[in-house]
Amino acid sequence: MGTSTTTTEKAAGPAKAGAAPVPAPGGGRRKRTLGVQNAAGWLFSTPFLVLFAVFMAFPILATLAMSFTDFGLRNVTRPWEAEFIGFENYVNLFGDEKFLKSLFNTGYFVVVGVPLTIGIGLVVAVLLNNGIDRARTFFRVGFYAPVVTTIVAVAVVWRFVLDPSDGLIAGLFSEAGWTAPDFLGSETLAMPSLIVMAVWRNVGTVMVLFIAGLQAIPTEVREAAKLDGASVWQEFRSITIPLLRPTVLYATVITTIGYLNVFEEPFVMTQGGPSDSTLTVSLNMYREGFNFFHMGYASAMAYVLFVVIMGITVLQLRLLKDNTK
């Protein structure tokens, strides 16, 4: 009996309070497997990390440092000779009338262009999703084609359309006995003309996003609304729009960011003219950096634009995110 009791106590010993737990079988092998998997993950990620560090992280940090200097053409081969001037570039920006005008022009482009792009994209998506049965794929491809068309081809088409003497619109005005205005040569009409072109180019992207959002809405919800006697407008306002709010948020944010960075349209079509009426922050930045070689000043301009983009994006997320829950 004594021997049996002693043996039982020895067997139960590790289970007593304070005793070290028995390691689970295979625990060491599992840790080695996780270590190998982590090492393999880092190994496969190394090419991307190297490329990101060389072509993204380093230029971002370099331009940030450059924005606090008078970096110019003479410092391209001797960057260490650039003089540190602190916040002087940033202070000078807000006393620069050309920069303030470019900031205003960019804001005008965004305030008018974003609602037009979102609104037209939503209407087109609803029509293609519900209102058109035949050749639906053809229309979708047609509306999306401008998105993948190069700006040079777009510029050629729109220059012909807007040409005040031989353009398509000039011909329509002539048929009516009127004289067509110089859309790209007028300080009043140049920016609205670029906005129309930008909306035409980008509405396809918004359309695709909204079509995906519309197709994700359960058909049972719409059928229930119809059984309750809801009209088409009531269904759209009370069901479609609320369920599309996450898509509206995403489309609005990416469209706003793209329009705040607008560069190609004024660069190709008007070069910022006439009288800087289409000069945007990105185009102004390009001029200062690559035409006048004020690279430190251009870098400061880039970071002001970055702060503006971040601020507007955060504001949009706060205003729209609560409605998407």
Coordinates of C-alpha atoms in Angstrom, one line a residue:
M1 CA 0.0 0.0 0.0
G2 CA 2.8 2.4 0.9
T3 CA 4.6 1.7 -2.3
S4 CA 1.4 2.2 -4.3
T5 CA 0.7 5.5 -2.6
T6 CA 4.2 6.8 -3.2
T7 CA 4.0 5.9 -6.8
T8 CA 0.7 7.7 -7.2
E9 CA 2.0 10.8 -5.5
K10 CA 5.1 10.9 -7.8
A11 CA 2.9 10.6 -10.8
A12 CA 0.6 13.4 -9.6
G13 CA 3.5 15.6 -8.6
P14 CA 3.8 17.8 -11.7
A15 CA 0.0 18.6 -11.5
K16 CA 0.5 20.3 -8.1
A17 CA 0.2 24.1 -7.7
G18 CA 3.4 25.8 -8.6
A19 CA 4.8 23.0 -10.7
A20 CA 6.2 23.7 -14.1
P21 CA 3.7 22.8 -16.9
V22 CA 4.6 19.9 -19.1
P23 CA 5.5 21.2 -22.6
A24 CA 3.0 20.1 -25.3
P25 CA 4.4 17.5 -27.6
G26 CA 5.6 19.0 -30.9
G27 CA 5.8 22.6 -29.5
G28 CA 9.4 23.1 -30.5
R29 CA 8.8 21.8 -33.9
R30 CA 5.9 24.2 -34.4
K31 CA 8.1 27.2 -33.3
R32 CA 10.8 26.1 -35.8
T33 CA 8.1 25.9 -38.6
L34 CA 6.9 29.4 -37.8
G35 CA 10.4 30.7 -37.8
V36 CA 11.1 29.2 -41.2
Q37 CA 7.8 30.6 -42.5
N38 CA 8.7 34.1 -41.2
A39 CA 12.1 33.9 -42.7
A40 CA 10.7 32.8 -46.0
G41 CA 8.2 35.7 -45.9
W42 CA 10.9 38.3 -45.3
L43 CA 13.0 36.7 -48.0
F44 CA 10.3 37.0 -50.6
S45 CA 9.5 40.5 -49.4
T46 CA 13.1 41.7 -49.7
P47 CA 13.0 42.7 -53.4
F48 CA 9.9 44.9 -52.8
L49 CA 11.3 46.4 -49.6
V50 CA 14.5 47.3 -51.3
L51 CA 12.7 48.9 -54.3
F52 CA 10.4 50.7 -51.9
A53 CA 13.2 52.0 -49.8
V54 CA 15.3 53.2 -52.9
F55 CA 12.5 54.6 -55.0
M56 CA 9.8 55.7 -52.5
A57 CA 11.0 56.0 -48.9
F58 CA 14.4 57.7 -49.7
P59 CA 13.0 60.3 -52.1
I60 CA 10.2 61.1 -49.7
L61 CA 12.6 61.7 -46.8
A62 CA 15.1 63.5 -49.2
T63 CA 12.4 66.0 -50.4
L64 CA 11.3 66.6 -46.8
A65 CA 14.9 67.5 -45.9
M66 CA 15.2 69.5 -49.1
S67 CA 12.2 71.6 -48.3
F68 CA 14.2 73.2 -45.4
T69 CA 17.1 74.2 -47.7
D70 CA 17.7 76.5 -50.7
F71 CA 18.5 73.4 -52.8
G72 CA 18.9 74.5 -56.4
L73 CA 20.6 73.4 -59.7
R74 CA 24.0 74.0 -58.3
N75 CA 23.4 71.5 -55.5
V76 CA 22.5 68.6 -57.8
T77 CA 26.1 67.4 -57.9
R78 CA 27.0 68.8 -54.5
P79 CA 23.9 68.4 -52.3
W80 CA 25.8 68.8 -49.1
E81 CA 26.5 72.4 -50.0
A82 CA 22.8 73.3 -49.8
E83 CA 22.1 75.9 -47.1
F84 CA 19.7 75.1 -44.3
I85 CA 17.1 77.9 -44.2
G86 CA 14.5 76.4 -41.8
F87 CA 10.9 77.3 -42.6
E88 CA 11.7 80.1 -44.9
N89 CA 10.3 78.3 -48.0
Y90 CA 7.1 77.6 -46.2
V91 CA 6.7 81.2 -45.1
N92 CA 7.5 82.5 -48.6
L93 CA 4.8 80.2 -50.1
F94 CA 2.0 82.0 -48.4
G95 CA 3.2 85.3 -49.6
D96 CA 3.6 84.1 -53.1
E97 CA 0.6 85.3 -55.2
K98 CA 1.2 82.7 -57.9
F99 CA 1.1 79.8 -55.4
L100 CA -2.0 81.2 -53.7
K101 CA -3.7 81.5 -57.2
S102 CA -2.7 77.9 -58.0
L103 CA -4.1 76.8 -54.6
F104 CA -7.4 78.6 -55.4
N105 CA -7.5 77.0 -58.9
T106 CA -6.9 73.6 -57.5
G107 CA -9.7 74.1 -55.0
Y108 CA -12.0 75.3 -57.7
F109 CA -11.2 72.2 -59.8
V110 CA -12.0 69.9 -56.8
V111 CA -15.1 71.7 -55.6
V112 CA -16.7 71.6 -59.0
G113 CA -15.2 68.4 -60.5
V114 CA -15.7 65.9 -57.7
P115 CA -19.5 66.3 -57.3
L116 CA -19.9 66.2 -61.0
T117 CA -17.8 63.1 -61.4
I118 CA -19.6 61.3 -58.5
G119 CA -23.1 62.4 -59.6
I120 CA -22.7 61.5 -63.2
G121 CA -20.9 58.2 -62.4
L122 CA -23.8 57.2 -60.1
V123 CA -26.4 58.0 -62.7
V124 CA -24.5 56.1 -65.4
A125 CA -24.0 53.1 -63.1
V126 CA -27.7 53.0 -62.2
L127 CA -28.7 53.2 -65.8
L128 CA -26.3 50.5 -66.9
N129 CA -27.2 48.3 -64.0
N130 CA -31.0 48.5 -64.2
G131 CA -32.2 50.6 -67.2
I132 CA -30.3 49.2 -70.1
D133 CA -30.8 45.5 -71.1
R134 CA -29.2 45.4 -74.6
A135 CA -25.5 46.0 -75.4
R136 CA -24.9 46.6 -71.7
T137 CA -21.3 45.5 -71.9
F138 CA -20.7 47.7 -74.9
F139 CA -21.8 50.8 -73.0
R140 CA -19.7 49.9 -70.0
V141 CA -16.6 49.5 -72.1
G142 CA -17.4 52.8 -73.9
F143 CA -17.8 54.7 -70.7
Y144 CA -14.6 53.2 -69.2
A145 CA -12.5 53.6 -72.4
P146 CA -11.4 57.2 -71.5
V147 CA -9.9 56.0 -68.3
V148 CA -7.3 53.9 -70.1
T149 CA -6.7 56.4 -72.9
T150 CA -3.5 58.4 -72.7
I151 CA -3.7 62.1 -72.0
V152 CA -2.1 62.8 -75.4
A153 CA -4.9 61.2 -77.3
V154 CA -7.4 62.8 -75.0
A155 CA -5.8 66.2 -75.6
V156 CA -5.9 65.8 -79.4
V157 CA -9.6 64.9 -79.3
W158 CA -10.5 67.8 -76.9
R159 CA -8.4 70.3 -78.7
F160 CA -10.4 69.5 -81.9
V161 CA -13.7 69.6 -80.1
L162 CA -12.9 73.0 -78.4
D163 CA -11.1 74.6 -81.3
P164 CA -12.8 78.0 -81.8
S165 CA -12.4 78.0 -85.6
D166 CA -12.6 74.4 -86.9
G167 CA -13.8 72.4 -83.9
L168 CA -16.9 70.4 -83.4
I169 CA -18.5 72.9 -81.1
A170 CA -17.5 75.8 -83.4
G171 CA -19.4 74.0 -86.2
L172 CA -22.5 73.6 -84.1
F173 CA -22.3 77.3 -83.1
S174 CA -21.8 78.2 -86.8
E175 CA -24.9 76.3 -87.8
A176 CA -26.9 78.3 -85.3
G177 CA -25.4 81.6 -86.6
W178 CA -23.3 82.2 -83.6
T179 CA -19.5 82.6 -83.0
A180 CA -18.0 79.9 -80.8
P181 CA -16.0 81.2 -77.8
D182 CA -12.3 80.4 -77.4
F183 CA -12.8 77.9 -74.6
L184 CA -9.1 77.3 -73.8
G185 CA -8.0 80.9 -74.5
S186 CA -10.5 82.5 -72.1
E187 CA -9.7 83.1 -68.5
T188 CA -13.3 82.4 -67.6
L189 CA -13.9 79.3 -69.7
A190 CA -10.5 77.6 -69.6
M191 CA -10.9 76.0 -66.2
P192 CA -14.5 74.8 -66.7
S193 CA -13.4 73.3 -70.0
L194 CA -10.6 71.3 -68.2
I195 CA -13.1 70.2 -65.6
V196 CA -15.5 68.9 -68.3
M197 CA -12.6 67.0 -69.8
A198 CA -11.5 65.6 -66.4
V199 CA -15.0 64.4 -65.6
W200 CA -15.2 62.8 -69.0
R201 CA -12.0 60.9 -68.4
N202 CA -12.7 59.8 -64.8
V203 CA -16.4 59.1 -64.7
G204 CA -15.7 55.6 -65.9
T205 CA -13.7 54.7 -62.8
V206 CA -16.5 55.9 -60.5
M207 CA -19.1 54.1 -62.7
V208 CA -17.3 50.8 -62.2
L209 CA -17.2 51.3 -58.4
F210 CA -20.9 52.1 -58.2
I211 CA -21.8 49.2 -60.5
A212 CA -20.0 46.9 -58.1
G213 CA -21.8 48.5 -55.1
L214 CA -25.2 48.2 -56.8
Q215 CA -24.7 44.5 -57.6
A216 CA -23.8 43.9 -53.9
I217 CA -27.2 45.1 -52.7
P218 CA -29.4 42.1 -52.0
T219 CA -32.3 41.7 -54.4
E220 CA -34.6 40.7 -51.5
V221 CA -34.3 44.2 -50.0
R222 CA -35.5 45.8 -53.3
E223 CA -38.3 43.3 -53.7
A224 CA -39.5 43.9 -50.2
A225 CA -39.6 47.7 -50.9
K226 CA -41.6 47.1 -54.1
L227 CA -44.1 44.9 -52.2
D228 CA -44.5 47.7 -49.7
G229 CA -45.5 50.0 -52.5
A230 CA -42.3 52.1 -52.8
S231 CA -41.8 54.1 -56.0
V232 CA -38.6 54.0 -58.0
W233 CA -37.4 57.3 -56.4
Q234 CA -38.3 56.2 -52.9
E235 CA -36.4 52.9 -53.4
F236 CA -33.4 54.8 -54.7
R237 CA -33.4 57.4 -51.9
S238 CA -34.2 55.1 -49.0
I239 CA -32.5 51.9 -50.0
T240 CA -29.9 52.3 -52.8
I241 CA -28.2 55.5 -51.5
P242 CA -27.9 54.3 -47.8
L243 CA -26.5 50.9 -48.9
L244 CA -24.1 52.6 -51.3
R245 CA -22.6 55.0 -48.7
P246 CA -19.4 53.0 -48.3
T247 CA -18.9 53.1 -52.0
V248 CA -19.7 56.8 -52.1
L249 CA -17.1 57.4 -49.4
Y250 CA -14.4 55.4 -51.3
A251 CA -15.2 57.0 -54.6
T252 CA -15.3 60.5 -53.1
V253 CA -12.0 60.1 -51.3
I254 CA -10.0 58.7 -54.3
T255 CA -11.5 61.2 -56.7
T256 CA -10.7 64.1 -54.4
I257 CA -7.1 63.0 -54.0
G258 CA -6.8 62.6 -57.8
Y259 CA -8.2 66.0 -58.5
L260 CA -6.1 67.7 -55.8
N261 CA -3.1 66.3 -57.7
V262 CA -4.4 67.5 -61.1
F263 CA -1.5 68.0 -63.4
E264 CA -1.9 66.3 -66.8
E265 CA -4.9 68.3 -68.0
P266 CA -3.5 71.8 -67.6
F267 CA 0.0 70.7 -68.5
V268 CA -1.1 69.3 -71.9
M269 CA -4.0 71.5 -72.8
T270 CA -3.2 75.0 -71.5
Q271 CA 0.2 75.0 -69.8
G272 CA -1.4 76.9 -66.9
G273 CA -2.8 79.7 -69.1
P274 CA -4.3 82.0 -70.0
S275 CA -2.9 84.3 -67.3
D276 CA -2.4 81.4 -64.9
S277 CA -6.2 80.8 -64.8
T278 CA -5.5 77.0 -65.0
L279 CA -2.3 76.9 -63.0
T280 CA -2.7 74.2 -60.4
V281 CA -0.4 73.4 -57.4
S282 CA 1.1 70.3 -59.1
L283 CA 1.8 72.3 -62.3
N284 CA 3.3 75.2 -60.3
M285 CA 5.4 72.7 -58.4
Y286 CA 6.7 71.2 -61.6
R287 CA 7.6 74.6 -63.0
E288 CA 9.4 75.7 -59.8
G289 CA 11.3 72.4 -59.6
F290 CA 12.1 71.6 -63.2
N291 CA 11.9 74.9 -65.1
F292 CA 13.4 77.3 -62.6
F293 CA 15.2 74.7 -60.5
H294 CA 14.0 76.0 -57.2
M295 CA 13.9 72.5 -55.9
G296 CA 13.8 73.3 -52.2
Y297 CA 10.9 75.7 -52.8
A298 CA 9.1 73.1 -54.9
S299 CA 9.6 70.5 -52.2
A300 CA 8.0 72.8 -49.7
M301 CA 5.1 73.2 -52.1
A302 CA 4.7 69.5 -52.4
Y303 CA 4.5 69.0 -48.6
V304 CA 1.9 71.8 -48.3
L305 CA -0.2 70.0 -50.9
F306 CA 0.4 66.7 -48.9
V307 CA -0.9 68.3 -45.7
V308 CA -4.0 69.7 -47.6
I309 CA -4.7 66.3 -49.0
M310 CA -4.4 64.6 -45.7
G311 CA -6.6 67.2 -44.0
I312 CA -9.4 66.9 -46.6
T313 CA -9.2 63.1 -46.6
V314 CA -9.5 62.9 -42.8
L315 CA -12.4 65.4 -42.9
Q316 CA -14.2 63.4 -45.6
L317 CA -13.7 60.1 -43.6
R318 CA -15.1 61.7 -40.5
L319 CA -18.1 63.2 -42.2
L320 CA -19.0 60.2 -44.3
K321 CA -17.8 57.3 -42.2
D322 CA -20.5 57.7 -39.5
N323 CA -23.1 57.3 -42.2
T324 CA -21.6 54.0 -43.4
K325 CA -22.0 52.1 -40.2

